[in-house]
């Protein structure tokens, strides 16, 4: 069953703790993306990766970190430096630049 | 960097009417423009896309038009149905420079189709 999987669906963390969100795809896609979604603000790009071992900052990278050690995995760490981490996080992948991006079902992170 | 503006933020129509959502982009190097539909609590799904060498593309009740000179593109939904109710996002893909491969989204449009 091919697709892009984000886990967990819901995540709760205490303020000041780092947390890592998982994103795995078995579509053999080269490109992967992380977006943050807040009400009324659409999808904002955090980080993206065109190929293994390479990634670029998006528009709101501060307080986040990523790695791309394997083609199928693109984990996102929300660090304690992120001022307002509570949000809905979406991961996407695409075969390459200029092709359809497929989204996971998202992780809703709540920091208390 | 690329900036995508989407209007309107909310759109309410009667079943059977048409709905139009418009987007403008800033980076003339962008050349791929997808539209996504997002239902509550789910990830967005692609409904139609267009590339810069095409002016219009249609898929049943959905069509997208692109004006590269004016840097705007629009989504047209005809004969709307209640199940079309969702949040719709436009996006633009940078194709050159330091932002190569960056997919930027508009702010979204909440479409409500009343039976």
GROMACS .gro file of C-alpha atoms in nm:
model
  227
    1UNK     CA    1   0.000   0.000   0.000
    2UNK     CA    2   0.192   0.302  -0.127
    3UNK     CA    3   0.171   0.644   0.022
    4UNK     CA    4   0.307   0.900   0.259
    5UNK     CA    5   0.270   0.837   0.631
    6UNK     CA    6   0.290   1.086   0.912
    7UNK     CA    7   0.297   0.978   1.271
    8UNK     CA    8   0.160   1.030   1.522
    9UNK     CA    9  -0.171   1.193   1.425
   10UNK     CA   10  -0.189   1.382   1.756
   11UNK     CA   11   0.108   1.483   1.970
   12UNK     CA   12   0.121   1.662   2.301
   13UNK     CA   13   0.440   1.805   2.449
   14UNK     CA   14   0.536   2.028   2.735
   15UNK     CA   15   0.679   2.368   2.663
   16UNK     CA   16   1.057   2.366   2.635
   17UNK     CA   17   1.082   2.011   2.502
   18UNK     CA   18   1.205   1.920   2.157
   19UNK     CA   19   0.977   1.691   1.957
   20UNK     CA   20   1.030   1.502   1.632
   21UNK     CA   21   0.754   1.443   1.378
   22UNK     CA   22   0.788   1.145   1.149
   23UNK     CA   23   0.730   1.145   0.772
   24UNK     CA   24   0.786   0.832   0.564
   25UNK     CA   25   0.706   0.766   0.197
   26UNK     CA   26   0.730   0.447  -0.006
   27UNK     CA   27   0.659   0.618  -0.339
   28UNK     CA   28   1.028   0.645  -0.435
   29UNK     CA   29   0.989   1.022  -0.454
   30UNK     CA   30   1.297   1.244  -0.464
   31UNK     CA   31   1.143   1.562  -0.321
   32UNK     CA   32   0.992   1.603   0.025
   33UNK     CA   33   0.839   1.904   0.201
   34UNK     CA   34   0.726   2.014   0.547
   35UNK     CA   35   0.447   2.270   0.589
   36UNK     CA   36   0.286   2.428   0.889
   37UNK     CA   37  -0.085   2.513   0.879
   38UNK     CA   38  -0.248   2.766   1.109
   39UNK     CA   39  -0.611   2.880   1.083
   40UNK     CA   40  -0.650   3.150   0.820
   41UNK     CA   41  -0.285   3.141   0.711
   42UNK     CA   42  -0.277   2.859   0.463
   43UNK     CA   43   0.028   2.636   0.430
   44UNK     CA   44   0.366   2.785   0.511
   45UNK     CA   45   0.683   2.609   0.400
   46UNK     CA   46   0.925   2.511   0.676
   47UNK     CA   47   1.188   2.302   0.493
   48UNK     CA   48   1.214   2.114   0.166
   49UNK     CA   49   1.450   1.858   0.019
   50UNK     CA   50   1.509   1.779  -0.348
   51UNK     CA   51   1.741   1.487  -0.288
   52UNK     CA   52   1.893   1.273  -0.015
   53UNK     CA   53   2.144   1.451   0.210
   54UNK     CA   54   2.032   1.793   0.090
   55UNK     CA   55   1.762   2.030   0.214
   56UNK     CA   56   1.677   2.401   0.201
   57UNK     CA   57   1.506   2.640   0.439
   58UNK     CA   58   1.156   2.748   0.357
   59UNK     CA   59   0.983   3.065   0.471
   60UNK     CA   60   0.955   2.984   0.844
   61UNK     CA   61   1.254   2.759   0.924
   62UNK     CA   62   1.348   2.927   1.253
   63UNK     CA   63   1.304   2.691   1.547
   64UNK     CA   64   1.286   2.381   1.327
   65UNK     CA   65   1.541   2.131   1.200
   66UNK     CA   66   1.530   1.844   0.951
   67UNK     CA   67   1.743   1.564   0.815
   68UNK     CA   68   1.730   1.364   0.491
   69UNK     CA   69   1.956   1.065   0.547
   70UNK     CA   70   1.729   0.827   0.358
   71UNK     CA   71   1.520   0.888   0.048
   72UNK     CA   72   1.202   0.765   0.215
   73UNK     CA   73   1.232   0.961   0.540
   74UNK     CA   74   1.224   1.333   0.622
   75UNK     CA   75   1.176   1.386   0.998
   76UNK     CA   76   1.104   1.732   1.138
   77UNK     CA   77   1.223   1.839   1.482
   78UNK     CA   78   1.038   2.120   1.653
   79UNK     CA   79   1.286   2.269   1.897
   80UNK     CA   80   1.229   2.468   2.212
   81UNK     CA   81   1.339   2.776   2.015
   82UNK     CA   82   1.014   2.771   1.818
   83UNK     CA   83   0.803   3.039   1.988
   84UNK     CA   84   0.459   2.912   1.895
   85UNK     CA   85   0.483   2.543   1.798
   86UNK     CA   86   0.117   2.447   1.838
   87UNK     CA   87  -0.008   2.384   1.483
   88UNK     CA   88  -0.106   2.128   1.221
   89UNK     CA   89   0.203   1.995   1.041
   90UNK     CA   90   0.185   1.851   0.692
   91UNK     CA   91   0.448   1.651   0.507
   92UNK     CA   92   0.444   1.608   0.129
   93UNK     CA   93   0.649   1.431  -0.136
   94UNK     CA   94   0.675   1.451  -0.514
   95UNK     CA   95   0.859   1.250  -0.780
   96UNK     CA   96   1.063   1.556  -0.865
   97UNK     CA   97   1.045   1.928  -0.921
   98UNK     CA   98   0.736   2.035  -1.111
   99UNK     CA   99   0.534   1.723  -1.044
  100UNK     CA  100   0.235   1.651  -0.824
  101UNK     CA  101   0.298   1.672  -0.450
  102UNK     CA  102   0.121   1.412  -0.237
  103UNK     CA  103   0.038   1.502   0.121
  104UNK     CA  104   0.024   1.295   0.435
  105UNK     CA  105  -0.268   1.318   0.675
  106UNK     CA  106  -0.087   1.556   0.907
  107UNK     CA  107   0.022   1.569   1.270
  108UNK     CA  108  -0.153   1.801   1.511
  109UNK     CA  109   0.101   1.918   1.767
  110UNK     CA  110  -0.014   2.078   2.089
  111UNK     CA  111   0.239   2.227   2.326
  112UNK     CA  112   0.117   2.295   2.677
  113UNK     CA  113   1.105   3.489  -0.297
  114UNK     CA  114   0.771   3.379  -0.434
  115UNK     CA  115   0.453   3.529  -0.289
  116UNK     CA  116   0.110   3.383  -0.373
  117UNK     CA  117  -0.205   3.580  -0.299
  118UNK     CA  118  -0.543   3.402  -0.308
  119UNK     CA  119  -0.892   3.554  -0.315
  120UNK     CA  120  -1.155   3.536  -0.185
  121UNK     CA  121  -1.085   3.390   0.160
  122UNK     CA  122  -1.443   3.264   0.182
  123UNK     CA  123  -1.694   3.188  -0.092
  124UNK     CA  124  -2.055   3.084  -0.049
  125UNK     CA  125  -2.262   2.963  -0.346
  126UNK     CA  126  -2.587   2.782  -0.411
  127UNK     CA  127  -2.578   2.429  -0.545
  128UNK     CA  128  -2.554   2.436  -0.923
  129UNK     CA  129  -2.386   2.777  -0.937
  130UNK     CA  130  -2.027   2.832  -1.050
  131UNK     CA  131  -1.740   2.921  -0.819
  132UNK     CA  132  -1.423   3.107  -0.913
  133UNK     CA  133  -1.109   3.141  -0.702
  134UNK     CA  134  -0.823   3.363  -0.813
  135UNK     CA  135  -0.451   3.365  -0.734
  136UNK     CA  136  -0.164   3.594  -0.823
  137UNK     CA  137   0.206   3.514  -0.794
  138UNK     CA  138   0.516   3.730  -0.788
  139UNK     CA  139   0.802   3.520  -0.931
  140UNK     CA  140   0.799   3.521  -1.311
  141UNK     CA  141   1.021   3.212  -1.304
  142UNK     CA  142   0.739   2.999  -1.156
  143UNK     CA  143   0.599   2.759  -1.412
  144UNK     CA  144   0.389   2.496  -1.235
  145UNK     CA  145   0.058   2.584  -1.068
  146UNK     CA  146  -0.137   2.315  -0.880
  147UNK     CA  147  -0.470   2.345  -0.701
  148UNK     CA  148  -0.547   2.144  -0.388
  149UNK     CA  149  -0.868   2.060  -0.202
  150UNK     CA  150  -0.851   2.001   0.171
  151UNK     CA  151  -1.129   1.847   0.376
  152UNK     CA  152  -1.149   1.889   0.750
  153UNK     CA  153  -0.871   1.712   0.940
  154UNK     CA  154  -0.708   1.572   0.625
  155UNK     CA  155  -0.411   1.651   0.407
  156UNK     CA  156  -0.466   1.847   0.083
  157UNK     CA  157  -0.531   1.654  -0.237
  158UNK     CA  158  -0.444   1.768  -0.587
  159UNK     CA  159  -0.748   1.839  -0.802
  160UNK     CA  160  -0.593   1.999  -1.109
  161UNK     CA  161  -0.266   2.157  -1.218
  162UNK     CA  162  -0.137   2.364  -1.506
  163UNK     CA  163   0.205   2.436  -1.651
  164UNK     CA  164   0.322   2.762  -1.797
  165UNK     CA  165   0.313   2.642  -2.156
  166UNK     CA  166  -0.065   2.593  -2.131
  167UNK     CA  167  -0.330   2.866  -2.095
  168UNK     CA  168  -0.624   2.654  -1.986
  169UNK     CA  169  -0.692   2.301  -1.865
  170UNK     CA  170  -1.023   2.134  -1.794
  171UNK     CA  171  -1.123   1.818  -1.608
  172UNK     CA  172  -1.499   1.759  -1.601
  173UNK     CA  173  -1.648   2.034  -1.379
  174UNK     CA  174  -1.312   2.186  -1.288
  175UNK     CA  175  -1.100   2.416  -1.501
  176UNK     CA  176  -0.791   2.624  -1.444
  177UNK     CA  177  -0.675   2.924  -1.649
  178UNK     CA  178  -0.331   3.082  -1.647
  179UNK     CA  179  -0.221   3.427  -1.759
  180UNK     CA  180   0.159   3.434  -1.739
  181UNK     CA  181   0.185   3.794  -1.852
  182UNK     CA  182  -0.036   3.914  -1.568
  183UNK     CA  183   0.096   3.645  -1.331
  184UNK     CA  184  -0.241   3.517  -1.225
  185UNK     CA  185  -0.430   3.190  -1.245
  186UNK     CA  186  -0.784   3.092  -1.155
  187UNK     CA  187  -0.987   2.786  -1.056
  188UNK     CA  188  -1.336   2.749  -1.200
  189UNK     CA  189  -1.585   2.497  -1.062
  190UNK     CA  190  -1.912   2.463  -1.254
  191UNK     CA  191  -2.237   2.301  -1.139
  192UNK     CA  192  -2.121   2.303  -0.778
  193UNK     CA  193  -2.237   2.030  -0.542
  194UNK     CA  194  -2.245   2.019  -0.159
  195UNK     CA  195  -1.952   1.776  -0.163
  196UNK     CA  196  -1.740   2.047  -0.326
  197UNK     CA  197  -1.747   2.227   0.009
  198UNK     CA  198  -1.388   2.235   0.138
  199UNK     CA  199  -1.082   2.458   0.161
  200UNK     CA  200  -0.909   2.516  -0.172
  201UNK     CA  201  -0.544   2.617  -0.208
  202UNK     CA  202  -0.350   2.740  -0.506
  203UNK     CA  203   0.026   2.704  -0.526
  204UNK     CA  204   0.319   2.808  -0.745
  205UNK     CA  205   0.646   2.625  -0.798
  206UNK     CA  206   0.971   2.817  -0.838
  207UNK     CA  207   1.171   2.694  -1.132
  208UNK     CA  208   1.492   2.888  -1.105
  209UNK     CA  209   1.740   3.067  -0.885
  210UNK     CA  210   1.796   2.993  -0.519
  211UNK     CA  211   1.431   2.892  -0.469
  212UNK     CA  212   1.436   2.612  -0.726
  213UNK     CA  213   1.179   2.349  -0.632
  214UNK     CA  214   1.009   2.558  -0.366
  215UNK     CA  215   0.629   2.511  -0.367
  216UNK     CA  216   0.451   2.816  -0.221
  217UNK     CA  217   0.081   2.812  -0.130
  218UNK     CA  218  -0.187   3.077  -0.119
  219UNK     CA  219  -0.383   3.146   0.199
  220UNK     CA  220  -0.676   2.924   0.105
  221UNK     CA  221  -1.044   2.974   0.019
  222UNK     CA  222  -1.322   2.821   0.226
  223UNK     CA  223  -1.590   2.719  -0.026
  224UNK     CA  224  -1.939   2.645   0.104
  225UNK     CA  225  -2.201   2.506  -0.135
  226UNK     CA  226  -2.555   2.535   0.000
  227UNK     CA  227  -2.808   2.270  -0.108
   0.00000   0.00000   0.00000
